[in-house]
Amino acid sequence: MEKRPFEAYRGDDPYIFVSYAHADSETVYPLLISLRERGVNIWYDEGIEPGSKWREELSSAIEHADKVLFVVSKKSAASVNCEREIDYALSLTVPVQVVYIENVELPSALSFSLGSHQAITKSHYGDDAFQQKVYDVITKGDEKLLGVIKKRRNKHSGLWVLAAALILAPALIVLAIRSGPVETINAPSIEITPSVEEPIRIAIKPLENLSDANENDWMGEGVANLLRDQLSSSRYAVVLSPVSWSSINDTSDDETELISNARRIGIDYLVSGELLTANENLLAAVRVTNLRAGIDVMSQTYPDLTPKDLVQSTTRIALNIKQAMKIPREEELQTLSADFVAENIAAYEAYVNGLQHYNKFEYEEAEKNIKTALRISPDFHIARFHLADILNTTSRRNEAREVLAAIPADAMLDARERFYVDGYEKMLDGEYGEAIQVYNKLLAEFPYEIEAQQLLARAYFDSYQEKESVKVLKGLHIQEPENPHVLGALGYQLTSIGELDEAREVLSKYVDLYPDFPNAWELNGALDLRTGDVAAAKEDYQKALELDAAFTPAKIGLAKTQALAGERGEAAAGFTAIRDDETLPPRNRIDAAFDLAHITRAAETPENIESALAPVRDLISEEVVRGGLYWYVLAQAEADRGNREKAFEHLENGVRDTPQGGVPTRFLHLRGVLKANAGEPVDAETTELAQYRLPDDNPDRTEDKAIAHLNGLYALKQGNVKNATTELRNAVDQYGYEYGVYSIDLARALFANGKRNDAVAMIEKARSSNESLLSGEVRLDLLWHRHRAGHVQAEFLESMGRDRQAKEILGSIH
């Protein structure tokens, strides 16, 4: 490490604090020398005197700094000390300027903290130009700027601006009525230059209703929604979603904390204001606050407005906001036409209320309000799109199709709306590849569209491109670090692909930020199940149900944990209640019916399986997707009962009712098992299964596993133990869908081959382990296999003369 070039600044004048890695001193010190020679006061860790308390000295230096310069490299990005310094600076609302001296991706913790803070990248400049650029950005306005920041922090002038605005509101009203809109405040600020590469981040706070009429309460969010839509059409701006804004607003006790929380996630500008009464009409006061500098860069009033006038004025307000933020003027695009909304105020009010409920996962209320909006204004097509999304989200895909089909091909939709509608139609039709193309085109034009990114991720996930989906959600998470919808989707998908440590990090954050959201606890329960912690999962599901006793996913999750814990009666009661609740979406009822059938089979009462499924038989037929699965479960039941021919009949029905494009592997496999167990050749089944093999470069060898199992099972029945062991080992070792009997039959082959200890160890693992049950998803169908393993283990022990142990195992099963 090079010798430190100068003493750190100590004094009362403004200075910057430099956070860097010592290993980078060869690159950092020339930059610091250049800044100091230009008159910038600099504090860096040279300022810590020998023997002083390091943390106290460091924290004091950050607290009194006017700005922090974070020099990013591979070393500093990985430095715990640098991370702490930046987090502490942001918690104090000290502005942070990011400078990259190496091309490196920030770790998640720093990315979440810094959001999209504009950065300077050294590789974009020569050495002299780089040093000049850093100086220009840090000292824009020179000592006057630093003095403004110093004054703001010492005297809280930002709060005085807000307070004065409220105190002087009556005077402002009179002034506005007499002289029209107040011009933009030309106050000094830290300059923020938006660009396509480094867009600014904007939060819009709903206008506070200070008018005399409570019926105007909804208009604050209504205006905010229109402004979000106007501003997000620019490629130079990233607009915070309303749900993320609510999370900030709901956890902030005062204006200071609210601004601090906004800064914490990287917000550059805050748009806020009030609605007031003036001459029986409304006056809208709108401010734009530069959060880096803590000052208003725009403060305007729009007087003498009717509700219709106010809505129509949002286009002009948005233009004024863009001008204040120095956003280049582009082609104006309004997803929600202000003119249409102005002529349909009542419909828009219902629509806004619906969106607010949707953001809180209150789908029933959201649906009611959106439907109200459409009854008032049938041509409100973007509301129709959102209704379709609600219906699909609540497992009513066919209804969603009908709603979306009601939008005419020549409907008055702008380009962005048309993208949304076309892409969603493709998703509902299962044409995920085309949906992905549509949403990628949309994002090519509007790269920060939150809803488009969510839908793109969903299309990837539904088409089994989980890694691509997670990639999209991770990018959106950086853009929206505290959005509960994003946290939930990302946590769920990371869990589903087995990235459990990352899933834990995301879902822990979800619970910390939204402890009152049952969805957060339910997803944590699913993660706990995935890791095999049934007790913790049960607690999570119970917590979710304490928050919302009617939260169906948590009810299903709790019943599954009870089944895994051996609480068969409680699990059956839970699944039965869900299955029979006609107010629930069909998908939930069908899920519960199949899980009830699985635990019924595990209880060795296959004669009751058909009655477990009967109440939802019509729903299964309408759903189509699981029509084949219905017959497969019945075939298993008949096989357990020894009704071989009836099982074959059900399997034929299953192949018939499998959706077009579906693979009949499960039906061929079970048919082969029945034949092999009867000593009959399985060539027909293995030949047909081979037709459905995936390409060799695909790791999923489900068909190869099934083929190996059938060959091994037939060999075992023929007494060819050596070949049986080889084939069954192959079935167990390959990656793919697990039917559960593979390890059981391998244990039987090992036992027959004289490897009794190996066989007992394998069957013990199959009987007692939750590993297969929780591999990717909770599969209660494998409970039967675990019980079957217990019977086989008892057989082994009896043949070895260990009758007492055999009886204990059989007793534990029943």
mmCIF file of C-alpha atoms in Angstrom, residues 339-515:
data_model
loop_
_atom_site.group_PDB
_atom_site.id
_atom_site.type_symbol
_atom_site.label_atom_id
_atom_site.label_comp_id
_atom_site.label_asym_id
_atom_site.label_seq_id
_atom_site.Cartn_x
_atom_site.Cartn_y
_atom_site.Cartn_z
ATOM 1 C CA ASP A 339 -59.060 13.015 -21.505
ATOM 2 C CA PHE A 340 -60.786 9.634 -21.185
ATOM 3 C CA VAL A 341 -60.400 9.641 -17.418
ATOM 4 C CA ALA A 342 -61.705 13.202 -17.167
ATOM 5 C CA GLU A 343 -64.910 12.161 -18.927
ATOM 6 C CA ASN A 344 -65.232 9.075 -16.707
ATOM 7 C CA ILE A 345 -64.288 10.320 -13.248
ATOM 8 C CA ALA A 346 -66.533 7.878 -11.365
ATOM 9 C CA ALA A 347 -65.104 4.925 -13.284
ATOM 10 C CA TYR A 348 -61.570 6.125 -12.661
ATOM 11 C CA GLU A 349 -62.235 6.444 -8.926
ATOM 12 C CA ALA A 350 -63.391 2.816 -8.793
ATOM 13 C CA TYR A 351 -60.384 1.767 -10.884
ATOM 14 C CA VAL A 352 -57.900 3.518 -8.587
ATOM 15 C CA ASN A 353 -59.510 1.914 -5.539
ATOM 16 C CA GLY A 354 -59.248 -1.449 -7.269
ATOM 17 C CA LEU A 355 -55.535 -1.022 -7.923
ATOM 18 C CA GLN A 356 -54.944 -0.100 -4.283
ATOM 19 C CA HIS A 357 -56.647 -3.297 -3.136
ATOM 20 C CA TYR A 358 -54.694 -5.324 -5.696
ATOM 21 C CA ASN A 359 -51.397 -3.984 -4.385
ATOM 22 C CA LYS A 360 -52.380 -5.242 -0.924
ATOM 23 C CA PHE A 361 -53.248 -8.719 -2.276
ATOM 24 C CA GLU A 362 -56.934 -8.006 -1.551
ATOM 25 C CA TYR A 363 -58.104 -9.587 -4.788
ATOM 26 C CA GLU A 364 -61.806 -9.849 -3.975
ATOM 27 C CA GLU A 365 -62.135 -6.129 -3.269
ATOM 28 C CA ALA A 366 -59.928 -5.311 -6.243
ATOM 29 C CA GLU A 367 -62.204 -7.327 -8.514
ATOM 30 C CA LYS A 368 -65.336 -5.617 -7.212
ATOM 31 C CA ASN A 369 -63.934 -2.144 -7.819
ATOM 32 C CA ILE A 370 -62.581 -2.906 -11.298
ATOM 33 C CA LYS A 371 -65.916 -4.418 -12.299
ATOM 34 C CA THR A 372 -67.634 -1.282 -11.017
ATOM 35 C CA ALA A 373 -65.354 0.823 -13.207
ATOM 36 C CA LEU A 374 -66.292 -1.273 -16.237
ATOM 37 C CA ARG A 375 -70.006 -1.083 -15.514
ATOM 38 C CA ILE A 376 -69.722 2.700 -15.509
ATOM 39 C CA SER A 377 -67.424 2.853 -18.548
ATOM 40 C CA PRO A 378 -67.385 -0.318 -20.684
ATOM 41 C CA ASP A 379 -64.708 1.210 -22.936
ATOM 42 C CA PHE A 380 -62.241 1.455 -20.047
ATOM 43 C CA HIS A 381 -60.027 -1.181 -21.688
ATOM 44 C CA ILE A 382 -56.974 -0.943 -19.432
ATOM 45 C CA ALA A 383 -59.307 -1.665 -16.514
ATOM 46 C CA ARG A 384 -60.488 -4.735 -18.431
ATOM 47 C CA PHE A 385 -56.866 -5.866 -18.751
ATOM 48 C CA HIS A 386 -56.364 -5.555 -14.994
ATOM 49 C CA LEU A 387 -59.577 -7.456 -14.327
ATOM 50 C CA ALA A 388 -58.291 -10.307 -16.516
ATOM 51 C CA ASP A 389 -55.069 -10.330 -14.500
ATOM 52 C CA ILE A 390 -56.998 -10.536 -11.223
ATOM 53 C CA LEU A 391 -59.121 -13.413 -12.524
ATOM 54 C CA ASN A 392 -56.076 -15.307 -13.770
ATOM 55 C CA THR A 393 -54.213 -14.695 -10.518
ATOM 56 C CA THR A 394 -57.143 -16.204 -8.622
ATOM 57 C CA SER A 395 -57.161 -19.317 -10.852
ATOM 58 C CA ARG A 396 -60.024 -18.341 -13.189
ATOM 59 C CA ARG A 397 -58.160 -18.567 -16.450
ATOM 60 C CA ASN A 398 -61.216 -19.153 -18.643
ATOM 61 C CA GLU A 399 -62.989 -16.111 -17.179
ATOM 62 C CA ALA A 400 -59.838 -14.076 -17.748
ATOM 63 C CA ARG A 401 -59.806 -15.125 -21.408
ATOM 64 C CA GLU A 402 -63.421 -14.014 -21.834
ATOM 65 C CA VAL A 403 -62.758 -10.628 -20.251
ATOM 66 C CA LEU A 404 -59.707 -9.971 -22.402
ATOM 67 C CA ALA A 405 -61.516 -11.154 -25.542
ATOM 68 C CA ALA A 406 -64.060 -8.370 -24.950
ATOM 69 C CA ILE A 407 -61.408 -5.787 -25.898
ATOM 70 C CA PRO A 408 -61.983 -5.068 -29.620
ATOM 71 C CA ALA A 409 -59.100 -5.407 -32.052
ATOM 72 C CA ASP A 410 -59.558 -1.731 -32.971
ATOM 73 C CA ALA A 411 -59.913 -0.540 -29.377
ATOM 74 C CA MET A 412 -58.511 2.893 -28.541
ATOM 75 C CA LEU A 413 -55.278 1.678 -26.954
ATOM 76 C CA ASP A 414 -51.885 3.321 -27.131
ATOM 77 C CA ALA A 415 -48.799 1.292 -28.043
ATOM 78 C CA ARG A 416 -47.900 0.400 -24.487
ATOM 79 C CA GLU A 417 -51.419 -0.750 -23.618
ATOM 80 C CA ARG A 418 -51.575 -2.836 -26.775
ATOM 81 C CA PHE A 419 -48.348 -4.590 -25.796
ATOM 82 C CA TYR A 420 -49.838 -5.493 -22.426
ATOM 83 C CA VAL A 421 -53.095 -6.819 -23.872
ATOM 84 C CA ASP A 422 -51.442 -8.796 -26.693
ATOM 85 C CA GLY A 423 -48.857 -10.342 -24.400
ATOM 86 C CA TYR A 424 -51.437 -11.354 -21.825
ATOM 87 C CA GLU A 425 -53.635 -12.968 -24.468
ATOM 88 C CA LYS A 426 -50.671 -15.109 -25.491
ATOM 89 C CA MET A 427 -50.021 -16.107 -21.893
ATOM 90 C CA LEU A 428 -53.630 -17.116 -21.303
ATOM 91 C CA ASP A 429 -53.504 -19.257 -24.444
ATOM 92 C CA GLY A 430 -50.321 -20.944 -23.249
ATOM 93 C CA GLU A 431 -48.260 -19.407 -26.066
ATOM 94 C CA TYR A 432 -45.481 -18.401 -23.705
ATOM 95 C CA GLY A 433 -42.780 -18.006 -26.356
ATOM 96 C CA GLU A 434 -44.851 -15.395 -28.175
ATOM 97 C CA ALA A 435 -45.754 -13.694 -24.887
ATOM 98 C CA ILE A 436 -42.047 -13.458 -24.059
ATOM 99 C CA GLN A 437 -41.388 -11.810 -27.434
ATOM 100 C CA VAL A 438 -44.151 -9.252 -26.858
ATOM 101 C CA TYR A 439 -42.960 -8.283 -23.387
ATOM 102 C CA ASN A 440 -39.336 -8.060 -24.515
ATOM 103 C CA LYS A 441 -40.436 -5.661 -27.267
ATOM 104 C CA LEU A 442 -42.338 -3.612 -24.717
ATOM 105 C CA LEU A 443 -39.286 -3.443 -22.445
ATOM 106 C CA ALA A 444 -37.058 -2.485 -25.353
ATOM 107 C CA GLU A 445 -39.129 0.705 -25.628
ATOM 108 C CA PHE A 446 -39.937 1.156 -21.933
ATOM 109 C CA PRO A 447 -37.132 -0.622 -20.058
ATOM 110 C CA TYR A 448 -38.328 0.232 -16.538
ATOM 111 C CA GLU A 449 -41.957 -0.882 -16.843
ATOM 112 C CA ILE A 450 -42.517 -2.760 -13.592
ATOM 113 C CA GLU A 451 -45.600 -4.691 -14.630
ATOM 114 C CA ALA A 452 -44.032 -5.748 -17.930
ATOM 115 C CA GLN A 453 -41.022 -7.159 -16.104
ATOM 116 C CA GLN A 454 -43.302 -9.066 -13.729
ATOM 117 C CA LEU A 455 -45.277 -10.536 -16.623
ATOM 118 C CA LEU A 456 -42.117 -11.426 -18.539
ATOM 119 C CA ALA A 457 -40.810 -13.281 -15.492
ATOM 120 C CA ARG A 458 -44.126 -15.109 -15.166
ATOM 121 C CA ALA A 459 -44.044 -16.133 -18.846
ATOM 122 C CA TYR A 460 -40.514 -17.473 -18.471
ATOM 123 C CA PHE A 461 -41.422 -19.371 -15.312
ATOM 124 C CA ASP A 462 -44.608 -20.883 -16.734
ATOM 125 C CA SER A 463 -42.615 -22.128 -19.738
ATOM 126 C CA TYR A 464 -40.048 -23.798 -17.417
ATOM 127 C CA GLN A 465 -37.331 -21.225 -18.102
ATOM 128 C CA GLU A 466 -36.836 -20.681 -14.379
ATOM 129 C CA LYS A 467 -33.328 -19.249 -14.596
ATOM 130 C CA GLU A 468 -34.411 -16.591 -17.083
ATOM 131 C CA SER A 469 -37.368 -15.742 -14.856
ATOM 132 C CA VAL A 470 -35.151 -15.378 -11.795
ATOM 133 C CA LYS A 471 -32.760 -13.178 -13.793
ATOM 134 C CA VAL A 472 -35.617 -10.812 -14.685
ATOM 135 C CA LEU A 473 -36.865 -10.716 -11.094
ATOM 136 C CA LYS A 474 -33.389 -10.022 -9.729
ATOM 137 C CA GLY A 475 -33.102 -7.025 -12.023
ATOM 138 C CA LEU A 476 -36.530 -5.837 -10.954
ATOM 139 C CA HIS A 477 -35.552 -6.355 -7.317
ATOM 140 C CA ILE A 478 -32.718 -3.866 -7.759
ATOM 141 C CA GLN A 479 -35.165 -1.413 -9.321
ATOM 142 C CA GLU A 480 -37.857 -2.125 -6.679
ATOM 143 C CA PRO A 481 -35.954 -3.377 -3.615
ATOM 144 C CA GLU A 482 -38.945 -3.287 -1.272
ATOM 145 C CA ASN A 483 -41.812 -4.261 -3.564
ATOM 146 C CA PRO A 484 -43.700 -7.124 -1.838
ATOM 147 C CA HIS A 485 -44.898 -8.588 -5.151
ATOM 148 C CA VAL A 486 -41.305 -8.784 -6.382
ATOM 149 C CA LEU A 487 -39.950 -10.125 -3.090
ATOM 150 C CA GLY A 488 -42.636 -12.802 -3.028
ATOM 151 C CA ALA A 489 -42.167 -13.898 -6.642
ATOM 152 C CA LEU A 490 -38.366 -13.936 -6.393
ATOM 153 C CA GLY A 491 -38.379 -15.806 -3.086
ATOM 154 C CA TYR A 492 -40.845 -18.373 -4.406
ATOM 155 C CA GLN A 493 -38.914 -18.987 -7.608
ATOM 156 C CA LEU A 494 -35.524 -19.210 -5.884
ATOM 157 C CA THR A 495 -37.076 -21.802 -3.586
ATOM 158 C CA SER A 496 -38.489 -23.756 -6.506
ATOM 159 C CA ILE A 497 -35.114 -24.016 -8.283
ATOM 160 C CA GLY A 498 -33.266 -24.955 -5.104
ATOM 161 C CA GLU A 499 -31.357 -21.686 -4.526
ATOM 162 C CA LEU A 500 -32.313 -21.895 -0.877
ATOM 163 C CA ASP A 501 -29.745 -19.538 0.654
ATOM 164 C CA GLU A 502 -30.721 -16.740 -1.729
ATOM 165 C CA ALA A 503 -34.388 -17.540 -1.171
ATOM 166 C CA ARG A 504 -33.880 -17.261 2.587
ATOM 167 C CA GLU A 505 -32.232 -13.857 2.203
ATOM 168 C CA VAL A 506 -35.074 -12.525 0.049
ATOM 169 C CA LEU A 507 -37.924 -13.995 2.102
ATOM 170 C CA SER A 508 -36.386 -12.909 5.405
ATOM 171 C CA LYS A 509 -36.352 -9.387 4.019
ATOM 172 C CA TYR A 510 -39.987 -9.835 2.959
ATOM 173 C CA VAL A 511 -41.042 -10.796 6.489
ATOM 174 C CA ASP A 512 -38.964 -8.001 8.051
ATOM 175 C CA LEU A 513 -40.531 -5.364 5.813
ATOM 176 C CA TYR A 514 -44.069 -6.760 5.811
ATOM 177 C CA PRO A 515 -44.652 -8.698 9.041
#
